[in-house]
Tab-separated table of N, CA and C in Angstrom:
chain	number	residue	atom	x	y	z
A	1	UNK	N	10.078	13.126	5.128
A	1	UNK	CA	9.042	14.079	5.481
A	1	UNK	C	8.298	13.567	6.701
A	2	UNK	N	7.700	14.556	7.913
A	2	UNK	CA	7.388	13.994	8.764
A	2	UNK	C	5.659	14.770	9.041
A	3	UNK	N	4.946	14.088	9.680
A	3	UNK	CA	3.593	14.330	9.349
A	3	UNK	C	2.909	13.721	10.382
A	4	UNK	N	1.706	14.106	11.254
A	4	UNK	CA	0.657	13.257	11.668
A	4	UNK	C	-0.050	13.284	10.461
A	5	UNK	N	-1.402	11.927	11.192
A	5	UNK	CA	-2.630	11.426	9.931
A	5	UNK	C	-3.502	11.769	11.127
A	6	UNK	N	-4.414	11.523	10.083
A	6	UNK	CA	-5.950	11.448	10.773
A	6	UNK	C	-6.413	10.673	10.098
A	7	UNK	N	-7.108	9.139	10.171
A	7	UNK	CA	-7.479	8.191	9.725
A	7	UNK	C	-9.507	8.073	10.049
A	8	UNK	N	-10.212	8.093	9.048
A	8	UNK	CA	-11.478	8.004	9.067
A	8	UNK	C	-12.082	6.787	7.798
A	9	UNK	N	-12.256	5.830	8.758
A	9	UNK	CA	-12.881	4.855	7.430
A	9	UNK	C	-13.892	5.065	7.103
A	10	UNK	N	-13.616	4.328	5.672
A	10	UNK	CA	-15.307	3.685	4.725
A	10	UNK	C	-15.431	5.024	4.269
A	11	UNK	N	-17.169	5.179	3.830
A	11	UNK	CA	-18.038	6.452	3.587
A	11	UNK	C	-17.995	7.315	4.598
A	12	UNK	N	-17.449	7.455	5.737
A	12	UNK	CA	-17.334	8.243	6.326
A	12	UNK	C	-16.132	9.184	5.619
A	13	UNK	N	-15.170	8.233	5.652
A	13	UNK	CA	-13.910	9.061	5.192
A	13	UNK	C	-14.110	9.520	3.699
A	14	UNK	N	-15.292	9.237	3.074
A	14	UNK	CA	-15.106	9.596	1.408
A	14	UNK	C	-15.632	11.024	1.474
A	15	UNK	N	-16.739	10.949	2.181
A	15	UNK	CA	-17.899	11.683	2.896
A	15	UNK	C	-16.621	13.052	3.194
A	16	UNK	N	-15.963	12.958	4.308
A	16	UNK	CA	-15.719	13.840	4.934
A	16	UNK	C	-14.277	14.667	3.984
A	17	UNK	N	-13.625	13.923	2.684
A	17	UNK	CA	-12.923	14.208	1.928
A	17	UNK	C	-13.710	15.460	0.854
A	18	UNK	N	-14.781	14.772	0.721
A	18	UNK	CA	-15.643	15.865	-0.605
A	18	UNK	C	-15.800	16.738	0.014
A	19	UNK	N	-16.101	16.414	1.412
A	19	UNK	CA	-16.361	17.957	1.997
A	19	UNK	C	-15.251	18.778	2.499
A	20	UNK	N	-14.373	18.468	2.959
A	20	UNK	CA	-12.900	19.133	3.034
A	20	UNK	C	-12.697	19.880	1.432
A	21	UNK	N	-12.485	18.922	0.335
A	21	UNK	CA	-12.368	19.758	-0.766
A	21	UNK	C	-13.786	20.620	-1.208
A	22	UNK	N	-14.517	20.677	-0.726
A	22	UNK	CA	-15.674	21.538	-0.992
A	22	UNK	C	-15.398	23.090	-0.081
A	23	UNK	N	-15.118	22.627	1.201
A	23	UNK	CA	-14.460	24.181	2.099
A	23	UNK	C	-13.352	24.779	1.958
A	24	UNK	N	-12.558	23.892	1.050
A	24	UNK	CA	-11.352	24.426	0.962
A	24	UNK	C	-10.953	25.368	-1.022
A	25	UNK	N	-12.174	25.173	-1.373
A	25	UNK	CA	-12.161	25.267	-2.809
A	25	UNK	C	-11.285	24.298	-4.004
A	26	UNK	N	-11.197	22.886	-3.192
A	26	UNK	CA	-10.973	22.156	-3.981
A	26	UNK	C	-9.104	21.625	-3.611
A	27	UNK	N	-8.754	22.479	-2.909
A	27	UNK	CA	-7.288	21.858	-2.284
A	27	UNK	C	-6.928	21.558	-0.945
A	28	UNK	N	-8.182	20.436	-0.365
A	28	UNK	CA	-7.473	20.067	1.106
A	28	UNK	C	-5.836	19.774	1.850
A	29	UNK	N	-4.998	19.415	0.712
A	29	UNK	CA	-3.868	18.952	1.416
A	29	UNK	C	-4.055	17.969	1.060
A	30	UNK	N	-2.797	17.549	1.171
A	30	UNK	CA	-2.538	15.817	0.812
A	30	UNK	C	-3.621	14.947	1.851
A	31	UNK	N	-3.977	13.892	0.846
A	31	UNK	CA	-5.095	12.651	1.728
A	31	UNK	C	-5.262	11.691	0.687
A	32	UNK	N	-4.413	10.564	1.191
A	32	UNK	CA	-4.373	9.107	0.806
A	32	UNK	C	-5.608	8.430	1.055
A	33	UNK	N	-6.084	7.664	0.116
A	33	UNK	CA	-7.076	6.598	0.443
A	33	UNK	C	-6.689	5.310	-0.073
A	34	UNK	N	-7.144	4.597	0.726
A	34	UNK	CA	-7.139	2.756	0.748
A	34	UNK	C	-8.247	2.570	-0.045
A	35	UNK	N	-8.293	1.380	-0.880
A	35	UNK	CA	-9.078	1.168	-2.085
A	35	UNK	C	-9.642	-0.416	-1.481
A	36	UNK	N	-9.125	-1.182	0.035
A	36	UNK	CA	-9.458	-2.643	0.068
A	36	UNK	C	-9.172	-2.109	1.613
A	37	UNK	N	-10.016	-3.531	2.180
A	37	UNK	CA	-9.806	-3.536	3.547
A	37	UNK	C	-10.802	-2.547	4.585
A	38	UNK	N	-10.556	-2.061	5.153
A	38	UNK	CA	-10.992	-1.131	6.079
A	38	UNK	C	-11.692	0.363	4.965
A	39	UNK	N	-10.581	0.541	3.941
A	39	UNK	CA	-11.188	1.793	3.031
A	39	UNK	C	-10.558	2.998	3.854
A	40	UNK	N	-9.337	2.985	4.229
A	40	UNK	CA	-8.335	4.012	5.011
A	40	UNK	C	-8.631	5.312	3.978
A	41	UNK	N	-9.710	6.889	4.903
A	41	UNK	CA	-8.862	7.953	4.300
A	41	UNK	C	-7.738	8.319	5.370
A	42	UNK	N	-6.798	8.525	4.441
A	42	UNK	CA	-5.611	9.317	5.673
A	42	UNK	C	-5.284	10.834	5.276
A	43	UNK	N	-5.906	11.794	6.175
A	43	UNK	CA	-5.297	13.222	6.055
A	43	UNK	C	-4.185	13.307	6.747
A	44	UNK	N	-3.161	13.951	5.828
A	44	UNK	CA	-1.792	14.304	5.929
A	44	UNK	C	-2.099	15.567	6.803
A	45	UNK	N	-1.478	15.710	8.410
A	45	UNK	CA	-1.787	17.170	9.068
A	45	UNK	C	-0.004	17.335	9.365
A	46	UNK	N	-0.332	18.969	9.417
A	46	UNK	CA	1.375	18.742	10.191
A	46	UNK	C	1.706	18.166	11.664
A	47	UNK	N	3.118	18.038	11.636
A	47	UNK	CA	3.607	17.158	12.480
A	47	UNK	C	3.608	17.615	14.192
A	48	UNK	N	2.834	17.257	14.745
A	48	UNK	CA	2.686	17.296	16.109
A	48	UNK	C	1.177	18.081	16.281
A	49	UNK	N	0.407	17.912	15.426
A	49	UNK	CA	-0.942	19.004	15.363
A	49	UNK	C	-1.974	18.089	15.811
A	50	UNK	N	-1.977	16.465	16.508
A	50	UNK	CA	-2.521	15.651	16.639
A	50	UNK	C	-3.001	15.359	18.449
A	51	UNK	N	-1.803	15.712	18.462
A	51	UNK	CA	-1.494	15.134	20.012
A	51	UNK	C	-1.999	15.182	20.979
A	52	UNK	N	-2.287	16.965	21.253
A	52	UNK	CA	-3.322	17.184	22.730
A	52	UNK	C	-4.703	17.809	21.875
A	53	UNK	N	-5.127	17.188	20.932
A	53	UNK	CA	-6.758	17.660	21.089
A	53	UNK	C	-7.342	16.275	20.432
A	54	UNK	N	-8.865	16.618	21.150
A	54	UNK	CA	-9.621	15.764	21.546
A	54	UNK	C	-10.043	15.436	19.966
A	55	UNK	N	-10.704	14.021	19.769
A	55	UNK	CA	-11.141	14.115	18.271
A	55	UNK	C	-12.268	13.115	18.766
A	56	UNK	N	-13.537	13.160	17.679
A	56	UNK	CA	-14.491	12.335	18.082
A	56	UNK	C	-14.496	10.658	18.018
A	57	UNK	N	-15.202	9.815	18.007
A	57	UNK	CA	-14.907	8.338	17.578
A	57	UNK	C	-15.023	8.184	16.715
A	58	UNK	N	-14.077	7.299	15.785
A	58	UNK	CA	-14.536	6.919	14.205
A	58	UNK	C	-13.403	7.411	13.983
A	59	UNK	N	-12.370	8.547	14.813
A	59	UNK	CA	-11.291	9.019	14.417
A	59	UNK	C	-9.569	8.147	14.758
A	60	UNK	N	-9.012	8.013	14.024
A	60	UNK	CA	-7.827	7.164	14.671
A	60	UNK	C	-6.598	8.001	13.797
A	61	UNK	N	-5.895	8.577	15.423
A	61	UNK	CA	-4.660	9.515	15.176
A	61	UNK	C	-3.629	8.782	15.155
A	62	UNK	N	-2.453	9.314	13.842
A	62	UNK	CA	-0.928	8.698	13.678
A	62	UNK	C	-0.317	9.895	14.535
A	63	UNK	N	0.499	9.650	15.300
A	63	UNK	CA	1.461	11.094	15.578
A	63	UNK	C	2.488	10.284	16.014
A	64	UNK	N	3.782	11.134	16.346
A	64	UNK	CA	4.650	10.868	17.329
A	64	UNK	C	4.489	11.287	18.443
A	65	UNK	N	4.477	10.440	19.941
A	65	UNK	CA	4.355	11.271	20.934
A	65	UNK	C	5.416	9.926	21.900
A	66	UNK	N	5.435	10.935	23.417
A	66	UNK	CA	6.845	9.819	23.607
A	66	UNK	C	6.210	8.592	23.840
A	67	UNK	N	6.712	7.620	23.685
A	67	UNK	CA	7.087	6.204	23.601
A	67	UNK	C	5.907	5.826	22.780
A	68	UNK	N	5.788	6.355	21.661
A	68	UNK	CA	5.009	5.997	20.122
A	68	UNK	C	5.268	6.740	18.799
A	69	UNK	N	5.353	5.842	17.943
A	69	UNK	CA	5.745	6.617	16.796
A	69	UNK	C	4.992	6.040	15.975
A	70	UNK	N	4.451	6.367	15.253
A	70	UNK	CA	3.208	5.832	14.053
A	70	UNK	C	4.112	5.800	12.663
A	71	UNK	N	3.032	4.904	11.773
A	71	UNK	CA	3.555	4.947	10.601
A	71	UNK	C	2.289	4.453	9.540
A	72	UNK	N	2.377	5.098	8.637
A	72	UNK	CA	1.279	5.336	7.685
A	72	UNK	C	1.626	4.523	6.533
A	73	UNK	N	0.578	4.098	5.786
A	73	UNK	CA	0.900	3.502	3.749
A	73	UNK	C	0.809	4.989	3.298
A	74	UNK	N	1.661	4.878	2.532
A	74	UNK	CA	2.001	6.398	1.420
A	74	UNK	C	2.137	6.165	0.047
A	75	UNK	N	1.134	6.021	-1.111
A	75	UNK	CA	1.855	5.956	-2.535
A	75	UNK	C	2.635	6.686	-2.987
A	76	UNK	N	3.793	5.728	-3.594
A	76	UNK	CA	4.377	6.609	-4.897
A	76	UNK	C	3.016	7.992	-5.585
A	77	UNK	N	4.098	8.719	-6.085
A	77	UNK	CA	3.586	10.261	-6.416
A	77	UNK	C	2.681	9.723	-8.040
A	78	UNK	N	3.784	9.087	-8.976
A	78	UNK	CA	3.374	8.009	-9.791
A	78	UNK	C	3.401	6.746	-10.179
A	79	UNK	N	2.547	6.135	-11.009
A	79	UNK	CA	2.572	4.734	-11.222
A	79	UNK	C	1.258	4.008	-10.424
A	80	UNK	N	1.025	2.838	-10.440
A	80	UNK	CA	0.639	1.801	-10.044
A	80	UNK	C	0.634	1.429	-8.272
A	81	UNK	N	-0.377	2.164	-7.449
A	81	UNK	CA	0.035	1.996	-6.069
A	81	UNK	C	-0.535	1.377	-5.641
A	82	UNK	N	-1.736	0.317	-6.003
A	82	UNK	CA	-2.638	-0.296	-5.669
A	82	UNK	C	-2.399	-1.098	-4.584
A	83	UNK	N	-3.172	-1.299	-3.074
A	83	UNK	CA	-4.831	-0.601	-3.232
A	83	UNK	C	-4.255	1.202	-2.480
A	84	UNK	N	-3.334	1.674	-2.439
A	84	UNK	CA	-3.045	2.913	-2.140
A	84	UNK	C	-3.418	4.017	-3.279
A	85	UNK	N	-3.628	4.968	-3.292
A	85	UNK	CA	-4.069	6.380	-4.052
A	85	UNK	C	-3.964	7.065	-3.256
A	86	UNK	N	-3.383	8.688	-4.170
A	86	UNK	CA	-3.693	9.842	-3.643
A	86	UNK	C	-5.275	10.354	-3.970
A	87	UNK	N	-5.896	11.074	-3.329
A	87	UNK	CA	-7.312	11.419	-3.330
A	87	UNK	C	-6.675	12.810	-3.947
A	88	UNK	N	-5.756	13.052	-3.323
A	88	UNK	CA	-5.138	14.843	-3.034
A	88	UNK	C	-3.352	14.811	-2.888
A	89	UNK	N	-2.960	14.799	-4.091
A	89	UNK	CA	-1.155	14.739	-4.092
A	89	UNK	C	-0.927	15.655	-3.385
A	90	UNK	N	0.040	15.950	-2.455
A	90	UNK	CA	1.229	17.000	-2.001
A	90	UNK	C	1.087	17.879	-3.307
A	91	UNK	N	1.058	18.947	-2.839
A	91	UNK	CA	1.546	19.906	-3.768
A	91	UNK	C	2.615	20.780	-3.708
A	92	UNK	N	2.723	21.202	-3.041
A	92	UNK	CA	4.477	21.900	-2.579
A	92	UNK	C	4.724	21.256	-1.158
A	93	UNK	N	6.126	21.377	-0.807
A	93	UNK	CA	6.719	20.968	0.745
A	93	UNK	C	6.157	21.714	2.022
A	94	UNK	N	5.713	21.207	2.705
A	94	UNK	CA	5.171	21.768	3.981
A	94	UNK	C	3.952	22.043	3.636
A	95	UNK	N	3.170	21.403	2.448
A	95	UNK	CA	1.584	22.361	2.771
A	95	UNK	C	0.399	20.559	3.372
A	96	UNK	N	0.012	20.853	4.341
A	96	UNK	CA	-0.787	19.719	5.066
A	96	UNK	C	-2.476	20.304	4.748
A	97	UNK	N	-3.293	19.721	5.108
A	97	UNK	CA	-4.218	19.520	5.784
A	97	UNK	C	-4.554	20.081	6.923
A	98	UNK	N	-5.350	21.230	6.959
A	98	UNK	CA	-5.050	22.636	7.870
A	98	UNK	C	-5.698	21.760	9.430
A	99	UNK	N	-5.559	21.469	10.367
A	99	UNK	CA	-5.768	20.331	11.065
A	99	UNK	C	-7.339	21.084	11.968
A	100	UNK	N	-7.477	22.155	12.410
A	100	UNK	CA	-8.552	22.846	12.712
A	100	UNK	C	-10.054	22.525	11.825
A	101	UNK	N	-9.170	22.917	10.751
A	101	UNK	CA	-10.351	22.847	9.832
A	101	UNK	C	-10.704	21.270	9.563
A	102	UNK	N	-10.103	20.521	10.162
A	102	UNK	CA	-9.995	19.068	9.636
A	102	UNK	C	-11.546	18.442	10.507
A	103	UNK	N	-10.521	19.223	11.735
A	103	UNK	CA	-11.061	18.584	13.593
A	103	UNK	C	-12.533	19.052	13.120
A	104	UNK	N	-12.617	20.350	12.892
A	104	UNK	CA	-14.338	20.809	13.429
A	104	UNK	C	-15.320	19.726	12.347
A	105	UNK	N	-14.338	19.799	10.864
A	105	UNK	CA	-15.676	19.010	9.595
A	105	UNK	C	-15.995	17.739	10.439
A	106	UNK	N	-14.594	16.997	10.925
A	106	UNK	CA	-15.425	15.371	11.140
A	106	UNK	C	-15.773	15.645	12.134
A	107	UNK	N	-15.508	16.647	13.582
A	107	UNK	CA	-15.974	16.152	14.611
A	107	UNK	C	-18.112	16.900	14.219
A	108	UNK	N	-18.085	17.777	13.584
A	108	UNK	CA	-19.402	17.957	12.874
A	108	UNK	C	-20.242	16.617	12.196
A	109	UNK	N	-19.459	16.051	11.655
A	109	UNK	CA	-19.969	14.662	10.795
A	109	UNK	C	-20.078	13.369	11.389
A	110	UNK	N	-19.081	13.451	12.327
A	110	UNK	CA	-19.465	11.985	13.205
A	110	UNK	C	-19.829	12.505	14.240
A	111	UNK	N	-20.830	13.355	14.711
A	111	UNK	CA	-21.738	13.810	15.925
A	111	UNK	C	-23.046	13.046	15.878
């Protein structure tokens, strides 16, 4: 499966998760969080939805673009992924993290 992220640490990223599932009525799209370290949220966006727009600071984009290819931590669906979790499992194939709606919440929140 192929995918950009959008990476927002700490309370920012917990912050900006409740509120994604708060606008979205509770189903943002898949978004991994890191439980140690930095405290990685990663929103799952579709693939190439990263590339030419602007995002504020605090934001750090995975995409493919030429001569870069990113790569993300992803838990297993189940079991024991520690310090990885889903916040928000995949729920069917192809459904992301609507990336518009992603851009305006944080670039609103880290203003």
């Amino acid at each position: 499966m192929q995918f950009d992220a959008i990476r927002v640490d700490g309370d920012d990223g917990r912050r900006l998760t409740d509120w994604m599932a708060t606008l979205t009525g509770g189903d943002p799209g898949p978004v991994v969080i890191e439980e140690n370290g930095r405290r990685g949220v990663y929103f799952l966006v579709a693939p190439g939805s990263t590339a030419n727009r602007s995002w504020p600071p605090g934001v750090t984009r995975f995409n493919q673009t030429p001569g870069n290819i990113s790569y993300i931590p992803v838990p297993a669906l189940t079991g024991n992924t520690w310090p990885l979790a889903w916040c928000f499992p995949p729920t069917v194939p192809g459904r992301f993290v609507h990336t518009l709606l992603l851009r305006c919440a944080v670039t609103e929140m880290l203003s």
